[in-house]
mmCIF file of C-alpha atoms in Angstrom:
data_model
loop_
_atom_site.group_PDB
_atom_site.id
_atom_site.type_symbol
_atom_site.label_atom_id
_atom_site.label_comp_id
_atom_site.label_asym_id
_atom_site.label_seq_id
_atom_site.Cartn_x
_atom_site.Cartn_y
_atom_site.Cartn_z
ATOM 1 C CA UNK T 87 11.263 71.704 187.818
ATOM 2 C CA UNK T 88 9.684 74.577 188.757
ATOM 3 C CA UNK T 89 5.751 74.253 190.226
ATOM 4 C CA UNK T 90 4.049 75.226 186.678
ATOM 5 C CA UNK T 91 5.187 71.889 185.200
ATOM 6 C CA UNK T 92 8.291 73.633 183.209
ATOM 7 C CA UNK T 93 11.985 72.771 182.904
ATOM 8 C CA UNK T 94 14.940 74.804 184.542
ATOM 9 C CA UNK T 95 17.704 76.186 182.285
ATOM 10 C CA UNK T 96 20.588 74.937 184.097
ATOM 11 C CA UNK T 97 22.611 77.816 182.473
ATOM 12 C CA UNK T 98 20.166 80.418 182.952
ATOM 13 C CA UNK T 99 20.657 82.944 185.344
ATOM 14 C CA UNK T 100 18.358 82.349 188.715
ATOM 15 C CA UNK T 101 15.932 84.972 189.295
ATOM 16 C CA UNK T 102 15.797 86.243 192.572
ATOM 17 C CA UNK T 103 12.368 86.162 194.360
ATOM 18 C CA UNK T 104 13.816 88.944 196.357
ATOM 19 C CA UNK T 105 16.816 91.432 196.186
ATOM 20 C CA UNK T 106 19.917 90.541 195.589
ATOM 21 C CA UNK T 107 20.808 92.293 198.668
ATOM 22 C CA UNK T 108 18.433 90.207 200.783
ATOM 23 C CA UNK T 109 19.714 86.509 199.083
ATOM 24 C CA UNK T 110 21.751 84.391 201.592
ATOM 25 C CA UNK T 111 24.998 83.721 200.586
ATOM 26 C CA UNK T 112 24.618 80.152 199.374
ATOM 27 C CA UNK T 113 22.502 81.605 196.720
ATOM 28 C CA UNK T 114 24.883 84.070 195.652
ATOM 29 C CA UNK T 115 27.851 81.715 195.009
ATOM 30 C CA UNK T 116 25.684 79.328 193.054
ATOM 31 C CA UNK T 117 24.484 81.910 190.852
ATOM 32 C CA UNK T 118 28.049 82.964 189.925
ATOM 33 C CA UNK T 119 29.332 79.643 189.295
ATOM 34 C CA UNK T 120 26.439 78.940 186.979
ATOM 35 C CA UNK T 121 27.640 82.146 184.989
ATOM 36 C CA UNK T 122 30.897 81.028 185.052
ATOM 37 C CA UNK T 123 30.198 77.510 183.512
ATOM 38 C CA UNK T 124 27.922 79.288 181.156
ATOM 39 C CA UNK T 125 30.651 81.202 179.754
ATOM 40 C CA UNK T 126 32.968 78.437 179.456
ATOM 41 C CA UNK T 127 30.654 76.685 177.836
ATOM 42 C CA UNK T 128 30.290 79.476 175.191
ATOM 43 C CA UNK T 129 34.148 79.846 174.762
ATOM 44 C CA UNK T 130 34.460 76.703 174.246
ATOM 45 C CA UNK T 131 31.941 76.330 171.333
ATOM 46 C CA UNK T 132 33.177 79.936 169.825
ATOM 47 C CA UNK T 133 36.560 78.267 169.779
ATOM 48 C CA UNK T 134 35.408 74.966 168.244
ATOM 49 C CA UNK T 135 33.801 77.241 165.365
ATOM 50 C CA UNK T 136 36.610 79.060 164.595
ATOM 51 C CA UNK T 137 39.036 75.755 164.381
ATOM 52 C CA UNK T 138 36.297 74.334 162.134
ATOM 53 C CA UNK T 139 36.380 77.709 159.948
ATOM 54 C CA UNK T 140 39.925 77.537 160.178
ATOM 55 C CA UNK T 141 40.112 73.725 158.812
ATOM 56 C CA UNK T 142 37.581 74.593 156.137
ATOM 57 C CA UNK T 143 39.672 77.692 154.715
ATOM 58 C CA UNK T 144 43.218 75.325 154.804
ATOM 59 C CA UNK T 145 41.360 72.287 152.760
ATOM 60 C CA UNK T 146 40.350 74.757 150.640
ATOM 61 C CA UNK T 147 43.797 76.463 150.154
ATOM 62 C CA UNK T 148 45.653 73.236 149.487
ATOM 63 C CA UNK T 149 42.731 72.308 146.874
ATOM 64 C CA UNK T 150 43.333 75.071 144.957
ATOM 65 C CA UNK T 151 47.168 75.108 144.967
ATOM 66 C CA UNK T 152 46.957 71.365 143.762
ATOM 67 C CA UNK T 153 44.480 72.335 141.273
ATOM 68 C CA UNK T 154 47.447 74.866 140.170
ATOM 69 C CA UNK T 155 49.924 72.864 139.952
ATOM 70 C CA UNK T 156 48.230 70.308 138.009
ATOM 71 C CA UNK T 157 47.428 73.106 135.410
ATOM 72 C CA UNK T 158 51.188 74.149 135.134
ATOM 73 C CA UNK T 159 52.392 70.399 134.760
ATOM 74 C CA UNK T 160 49.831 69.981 132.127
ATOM 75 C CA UNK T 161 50.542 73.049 130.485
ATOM 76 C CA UNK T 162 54.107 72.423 130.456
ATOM 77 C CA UNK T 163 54.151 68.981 129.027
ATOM 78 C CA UNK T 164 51.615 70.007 126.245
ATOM 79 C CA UNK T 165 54.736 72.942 125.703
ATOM 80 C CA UNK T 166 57.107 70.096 126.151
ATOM 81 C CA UNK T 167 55.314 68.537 123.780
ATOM 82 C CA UNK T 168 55.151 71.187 121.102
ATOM 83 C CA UNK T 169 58.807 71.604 121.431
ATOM 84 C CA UNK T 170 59.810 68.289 120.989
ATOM 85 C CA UNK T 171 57.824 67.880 117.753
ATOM 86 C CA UNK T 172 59.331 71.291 116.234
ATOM 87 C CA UNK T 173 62.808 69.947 117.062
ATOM 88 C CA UNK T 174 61.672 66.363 115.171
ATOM 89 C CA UNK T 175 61.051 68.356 112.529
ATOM 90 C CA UNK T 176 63.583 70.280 111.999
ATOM 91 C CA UNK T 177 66.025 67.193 112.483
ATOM 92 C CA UNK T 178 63.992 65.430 109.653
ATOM 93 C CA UNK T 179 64.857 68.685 107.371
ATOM 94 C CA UNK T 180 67.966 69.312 108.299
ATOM 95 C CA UNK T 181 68.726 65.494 107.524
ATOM 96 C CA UNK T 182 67.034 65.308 104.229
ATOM 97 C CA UNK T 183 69.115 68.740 103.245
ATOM 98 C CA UNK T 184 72.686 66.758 104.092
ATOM 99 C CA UNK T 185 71.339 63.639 102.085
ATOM 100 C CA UNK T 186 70.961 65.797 98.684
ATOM 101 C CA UNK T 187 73.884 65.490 96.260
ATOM 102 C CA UNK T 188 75.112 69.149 96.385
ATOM 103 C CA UNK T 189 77.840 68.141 92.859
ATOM 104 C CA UNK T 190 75.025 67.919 90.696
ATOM 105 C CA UNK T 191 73.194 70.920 89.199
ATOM 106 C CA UNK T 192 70.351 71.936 90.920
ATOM 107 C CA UNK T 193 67.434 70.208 89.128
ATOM 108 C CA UNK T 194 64.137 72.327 88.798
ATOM 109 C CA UNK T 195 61.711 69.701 89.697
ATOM 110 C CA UNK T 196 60.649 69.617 93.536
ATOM 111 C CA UNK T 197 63.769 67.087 94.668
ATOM 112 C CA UNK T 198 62.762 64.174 97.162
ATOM 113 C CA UNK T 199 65.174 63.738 99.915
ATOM 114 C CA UNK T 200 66.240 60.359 100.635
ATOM 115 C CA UNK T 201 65.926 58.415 103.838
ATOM 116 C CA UNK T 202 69.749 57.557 103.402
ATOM 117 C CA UNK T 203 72.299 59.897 102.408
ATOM 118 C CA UNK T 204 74.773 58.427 99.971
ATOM 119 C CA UNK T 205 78.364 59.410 99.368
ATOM 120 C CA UNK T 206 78.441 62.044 96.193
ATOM 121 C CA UNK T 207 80.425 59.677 93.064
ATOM 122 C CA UNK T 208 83.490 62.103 91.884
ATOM 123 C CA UNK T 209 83.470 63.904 89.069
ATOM 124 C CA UNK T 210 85.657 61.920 86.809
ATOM 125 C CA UNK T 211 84.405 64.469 83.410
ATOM 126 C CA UNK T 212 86.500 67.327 84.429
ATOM 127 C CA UNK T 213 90.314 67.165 84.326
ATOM 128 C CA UNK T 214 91.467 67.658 87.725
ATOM 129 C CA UNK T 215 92.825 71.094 88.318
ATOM 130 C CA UNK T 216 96.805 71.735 88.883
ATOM 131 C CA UNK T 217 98.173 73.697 91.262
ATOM 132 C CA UNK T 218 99.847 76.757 90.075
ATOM 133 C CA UNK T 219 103.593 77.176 90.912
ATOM 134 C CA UNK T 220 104.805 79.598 93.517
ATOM 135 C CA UNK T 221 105.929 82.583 91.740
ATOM 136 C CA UNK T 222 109.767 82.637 93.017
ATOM 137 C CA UNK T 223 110.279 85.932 94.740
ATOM 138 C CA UNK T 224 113.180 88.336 93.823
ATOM 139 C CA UNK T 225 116.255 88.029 95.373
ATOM 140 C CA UNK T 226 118.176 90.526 97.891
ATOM 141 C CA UNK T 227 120.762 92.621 96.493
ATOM 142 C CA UNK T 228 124.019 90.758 96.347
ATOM 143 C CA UNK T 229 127.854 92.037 95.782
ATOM 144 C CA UNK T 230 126.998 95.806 96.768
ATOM 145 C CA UNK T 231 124.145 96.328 94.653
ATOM 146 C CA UNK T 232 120.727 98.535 95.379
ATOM 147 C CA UNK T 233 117.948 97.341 94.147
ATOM 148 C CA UNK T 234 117.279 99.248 90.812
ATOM 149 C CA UNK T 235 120.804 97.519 90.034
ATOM 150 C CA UNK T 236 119.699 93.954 90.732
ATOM 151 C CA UNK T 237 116.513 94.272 89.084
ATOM 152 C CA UNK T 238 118.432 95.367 85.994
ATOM 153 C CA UNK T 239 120.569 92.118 86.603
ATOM 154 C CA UNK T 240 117.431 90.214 87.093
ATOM 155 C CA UNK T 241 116.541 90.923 83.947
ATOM 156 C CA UNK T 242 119.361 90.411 81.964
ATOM 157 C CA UNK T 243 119.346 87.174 83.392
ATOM 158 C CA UNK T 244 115.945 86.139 82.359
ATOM 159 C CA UNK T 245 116.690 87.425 78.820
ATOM 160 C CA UNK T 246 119.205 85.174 78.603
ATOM 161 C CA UNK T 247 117.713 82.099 79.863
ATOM 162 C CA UNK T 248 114.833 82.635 77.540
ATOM 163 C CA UNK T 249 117.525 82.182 74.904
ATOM 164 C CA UNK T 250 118.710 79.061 76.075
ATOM 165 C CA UNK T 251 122.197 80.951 76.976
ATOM 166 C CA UNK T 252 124.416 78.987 78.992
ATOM 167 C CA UNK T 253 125.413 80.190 82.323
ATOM 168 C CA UNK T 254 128.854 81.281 81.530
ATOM 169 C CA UNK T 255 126.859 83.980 78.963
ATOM 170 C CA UNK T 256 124.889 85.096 81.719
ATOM 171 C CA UNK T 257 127.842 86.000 84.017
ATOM 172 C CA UNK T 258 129.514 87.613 80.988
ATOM 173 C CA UNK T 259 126.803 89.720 80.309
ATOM 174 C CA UNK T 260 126.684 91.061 83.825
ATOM 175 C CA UNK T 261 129.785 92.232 83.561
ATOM 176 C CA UNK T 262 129.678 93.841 81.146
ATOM 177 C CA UNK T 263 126.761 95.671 81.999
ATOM 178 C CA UNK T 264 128.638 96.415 85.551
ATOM 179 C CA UNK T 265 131.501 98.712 83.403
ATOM 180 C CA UNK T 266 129.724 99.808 80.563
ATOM 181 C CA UNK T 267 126.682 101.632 82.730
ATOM 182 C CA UNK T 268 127.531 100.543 86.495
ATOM 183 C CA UNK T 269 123.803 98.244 85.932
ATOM 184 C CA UNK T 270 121.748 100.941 85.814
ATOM 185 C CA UNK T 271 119.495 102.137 82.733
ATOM 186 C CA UNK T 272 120.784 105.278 81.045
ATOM 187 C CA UNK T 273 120.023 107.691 78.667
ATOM 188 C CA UNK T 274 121.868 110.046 76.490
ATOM 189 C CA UNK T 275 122.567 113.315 76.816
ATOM 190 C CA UNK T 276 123.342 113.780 73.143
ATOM 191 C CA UNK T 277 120.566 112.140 72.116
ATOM 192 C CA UNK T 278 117.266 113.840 73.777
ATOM 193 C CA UNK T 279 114.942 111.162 72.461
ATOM 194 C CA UNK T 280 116.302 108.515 74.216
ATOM 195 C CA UNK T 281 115.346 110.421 77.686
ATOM 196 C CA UNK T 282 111.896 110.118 76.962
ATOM 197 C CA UNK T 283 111.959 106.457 77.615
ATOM 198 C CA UNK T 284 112.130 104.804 81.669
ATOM 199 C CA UNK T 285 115.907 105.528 82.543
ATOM 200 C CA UNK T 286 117.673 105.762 85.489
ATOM 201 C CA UNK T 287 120.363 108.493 84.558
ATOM 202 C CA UNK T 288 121.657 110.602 81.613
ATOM 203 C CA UNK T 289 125.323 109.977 80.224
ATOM 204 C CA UNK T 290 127.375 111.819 77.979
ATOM 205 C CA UNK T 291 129.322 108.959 76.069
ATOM 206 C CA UNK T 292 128.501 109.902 72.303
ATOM 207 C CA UNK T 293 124.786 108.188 71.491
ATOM 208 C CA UNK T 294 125.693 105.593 74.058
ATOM 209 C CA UNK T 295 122.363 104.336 75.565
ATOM 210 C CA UNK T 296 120.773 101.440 77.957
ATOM 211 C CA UNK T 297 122.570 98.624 80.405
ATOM 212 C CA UNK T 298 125.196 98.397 77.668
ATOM 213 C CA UNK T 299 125.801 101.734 76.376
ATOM 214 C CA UNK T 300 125.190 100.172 72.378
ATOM 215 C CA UNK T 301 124.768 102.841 69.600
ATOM 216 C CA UNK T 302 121.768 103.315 67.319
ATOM 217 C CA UNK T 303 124.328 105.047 64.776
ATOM 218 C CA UNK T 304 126.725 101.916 64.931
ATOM 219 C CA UNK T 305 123.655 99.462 64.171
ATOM 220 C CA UNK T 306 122.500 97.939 67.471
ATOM 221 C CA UNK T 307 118.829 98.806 67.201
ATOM 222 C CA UNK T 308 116.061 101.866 67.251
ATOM 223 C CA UNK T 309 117.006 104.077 70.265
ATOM 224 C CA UNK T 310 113.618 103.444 72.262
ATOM 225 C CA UNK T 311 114.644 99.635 71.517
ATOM 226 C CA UNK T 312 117.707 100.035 73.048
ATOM 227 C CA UNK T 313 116.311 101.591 76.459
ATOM 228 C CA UNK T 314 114.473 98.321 77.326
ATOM 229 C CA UNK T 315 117.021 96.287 79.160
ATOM 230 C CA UNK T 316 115.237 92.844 77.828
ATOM 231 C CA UNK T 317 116.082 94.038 74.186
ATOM 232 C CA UNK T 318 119.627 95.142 74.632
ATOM 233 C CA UNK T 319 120.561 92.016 76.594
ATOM 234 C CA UNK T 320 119.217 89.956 73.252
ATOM 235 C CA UNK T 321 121.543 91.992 71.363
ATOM 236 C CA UNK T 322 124.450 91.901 73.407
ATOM 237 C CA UNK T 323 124.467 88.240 73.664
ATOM 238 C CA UNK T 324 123.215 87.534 70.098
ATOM 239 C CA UNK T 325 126.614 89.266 69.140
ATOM 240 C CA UNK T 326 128.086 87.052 71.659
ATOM 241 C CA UNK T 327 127.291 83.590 70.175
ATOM 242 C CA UNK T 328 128.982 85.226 66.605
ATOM 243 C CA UNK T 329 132.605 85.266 68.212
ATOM 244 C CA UNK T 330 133.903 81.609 68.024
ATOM 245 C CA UNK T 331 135.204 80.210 71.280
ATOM 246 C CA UNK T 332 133.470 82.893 73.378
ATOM 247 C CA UNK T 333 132.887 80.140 75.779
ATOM 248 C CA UNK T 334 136.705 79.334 76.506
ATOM 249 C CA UNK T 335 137.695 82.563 76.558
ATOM 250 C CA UNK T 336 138.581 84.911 79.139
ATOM 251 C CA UNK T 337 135.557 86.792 80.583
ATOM 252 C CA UNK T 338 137.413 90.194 79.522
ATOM 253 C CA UNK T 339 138.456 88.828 75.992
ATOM 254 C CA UNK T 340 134.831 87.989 75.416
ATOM 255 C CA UNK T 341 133.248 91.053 76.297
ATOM 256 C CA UNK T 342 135.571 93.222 74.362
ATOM 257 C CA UNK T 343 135.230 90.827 71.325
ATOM 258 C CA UNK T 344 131.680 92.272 71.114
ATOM 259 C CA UNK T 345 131.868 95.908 72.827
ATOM 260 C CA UNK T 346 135.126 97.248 71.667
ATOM 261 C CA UNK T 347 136.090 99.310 74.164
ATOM 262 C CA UNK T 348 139.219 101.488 74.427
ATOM 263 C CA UNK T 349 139.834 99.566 77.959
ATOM 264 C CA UNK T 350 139.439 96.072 77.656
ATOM 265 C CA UNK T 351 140.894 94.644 80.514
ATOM 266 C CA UNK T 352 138.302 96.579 82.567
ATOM 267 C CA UNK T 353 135.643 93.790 82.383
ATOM 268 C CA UNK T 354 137.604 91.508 84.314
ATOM 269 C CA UNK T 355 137.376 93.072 87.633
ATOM 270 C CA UNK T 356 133.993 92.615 87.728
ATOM 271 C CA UNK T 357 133.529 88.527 87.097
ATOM 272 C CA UNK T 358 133.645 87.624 90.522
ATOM 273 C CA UNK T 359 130.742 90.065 91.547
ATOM 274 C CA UNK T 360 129.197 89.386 88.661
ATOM 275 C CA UNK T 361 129.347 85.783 89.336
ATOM 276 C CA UNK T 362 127.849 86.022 92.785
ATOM 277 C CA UNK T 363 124.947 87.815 91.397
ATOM 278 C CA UNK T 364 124.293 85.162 89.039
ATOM 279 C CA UNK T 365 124.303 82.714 91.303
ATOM 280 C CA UNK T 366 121.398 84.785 93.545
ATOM 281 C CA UNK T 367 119.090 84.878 90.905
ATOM 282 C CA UNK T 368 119.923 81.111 89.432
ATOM 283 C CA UNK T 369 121.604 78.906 91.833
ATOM 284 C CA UNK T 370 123.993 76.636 91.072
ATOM 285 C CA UNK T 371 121.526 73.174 89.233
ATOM 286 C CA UNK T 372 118.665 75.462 87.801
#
C-alpha cells in the first residue's frame, strides 16, 4: 500500500522515483521478474481462450453433422418407405392379373380379381385338335437314277396306289416306263402340240408321247392328257387289269400284253431295278 491509502498492482510495472540508471540492482531484477510473471500470466489466459474457442467450434461441428445424419436416415427410410409400398402394389397387381381366367373371352365389364387364383376348367366344347402327319419326304435316287427320273417313278407309283394297284403292278409299270422312255417325260417330234406341254425331251417314235410312249391316234387319250405322267400311268395300268392273269405272269409277258412292242423281251431287264425303286418309295409292309 502505497502512503495515499491505494492498492499496488502486483503486475504493474514499478515506477521509478528516479532513473533507471540510478536504481540499485535489487530493484532492477524485481521489476523484470514482475514482467515476466505478468506475461505468463497473459499467455496463459490467451491460451485458455483459444482452447475454449476451440471446444466451442468442435461441439458445434459434431452437432451439426449429427443433425445431418439424422436428416439422411430420415429421408431415406421415408424413400424406403415409398419404395416398399410401390413394390406392394405392384405385387397385389401383378397377382390379381395371374388369378384372371385368361380361356374365357374377355368380358367388357370392369373384371374383379380374386384373392385366390383358381386353376382354368378345360375346354371340353371344342374337339381337341389332331396333329397333322409328317409329310414323308422324297426318296434319294435309287438303281442309277437322277432325280427328274425318280420323281417320274414317284409318281407313277402314287398313281397306282391311288388305284388300289397291287405292288406287283407298280413294279411292272416301272418297267415299262424304264424301256419305253428311259423314265423321263417326252414329247414328240412329229407331233408339235405335244411340246407345248412340261416335257423333258423330244422323240421321234411316230406320235409316241409321255413316260410310256402311248398314241393319241391308237386311242390312249388327248395328247396334252397323255403328257401328264399321273394320267398315262392310269391308262397304262387300267389296260393292265384287262389282260387275265397279268399277276402270274412274267413281268415281260405282262408289259407287252398291253404295249405291243416289236421287242418284248426288253422289259425284263429292267425288273430288278425297277423293283429296287419300288421298294424306295414304298417299303416292303406299306
Amino acid at each position: 500500500m502505497r502512503d495515499d491509502g491505494t492498492l499496488d498492482d502486483p503486475y504493474a510495472p514499478s515506477t521509478p522515483t528516479a532513473d533507471m540508471e540510478d536504481g540499485t540492482s535489487t530493484e532492477r531484477t524485481t521489476t523484470a521478474s514482475r514482467l515476466r510473471a505478468y506475461a505468463r500470466d497473459l499467455t496463459g489466459r490467451r491460451r485458455a481462450q483459444v482452447a475454449l474457442a476451440t471446444g466451442v467450434v468442435c461441439c458445434l461441428g459434431l452437432a451439426a453433422v449429427a443433425q445431418v445424419r439424422d436428416e439422411s436416415a430420415d429421408a431415406a427410410t421415408r424413400e424406403g418407405a415409398i419404395s416398399n409400398s410401390e413394390l406392394a402394389q405392384r405385387a397385389e397387381q401383378q397377382s390379381a392379373s395371374r388369378g384372371l381366367d385368361r380361356v374365357a373371352a374377355p368380358s367388357t365389364s370392369a373384371a374383379v380379381p380374386s384373392t385366390a387364383a383358381t386353376p382354368a376348367d378345360p375346354d371340353t366344347s371344342a374337339p381337341a385338335r389332331k396333329a397333322a402327319p409328317a409329310r414323308p419326304t422324297d426318296p434319294a435316287p435309287v438303281a442309277g437314277l437322277d432325280e427328274d427320273q425318280m420323281e417320274n417313278a414317284e409318281a407313277i407309283v402314287r398313281a397306282g396306289r391311288k388305284m388300289g394297284v397291287p405292288r406287283r403292278g407298280l413294279v411292272i409299270a416301272v418297267a415299262t416306263a424304264m424301256q419305253e422312255s428311259n423314265l423321263y417325260n417326252v414329247a414328240s417330234g412329229v407331233l408339235p402340240e405335244s411340246q407345248d406341254y412340261p416335257h423333258q425331251g423330244v422323240g421321234w417314235d411316230h406320235d409316241s408321247v409321255g413316260l410310256f410312249q402311248q398314241r393319241s391316234s391308237s386311242g390312249w387319250g388327248p395328247v396334252g392328257r397323255l403328257m401328264d405322267p399321273e394320267f398315262a400311268t392310269r391308262q397304262f395300268l387300267a389296260a393292265l387289269e384287262q389282260v387275265p392273269g397279268w399277276q402270274r405272269m412274267r413281268l415281260t409277258d405282262a408289259a407287252q400284253a398291253v404295249q405291243v412292242s416289236a421287242y418284248p423281251e426288253h422289259y425284263q431287264q429292267h425288273e430288278w431295278r425297277a423293283t429296287r425303286v419300288v421298294d424306295a418309295i414304298v417299303p416292303t409292309g406299306r
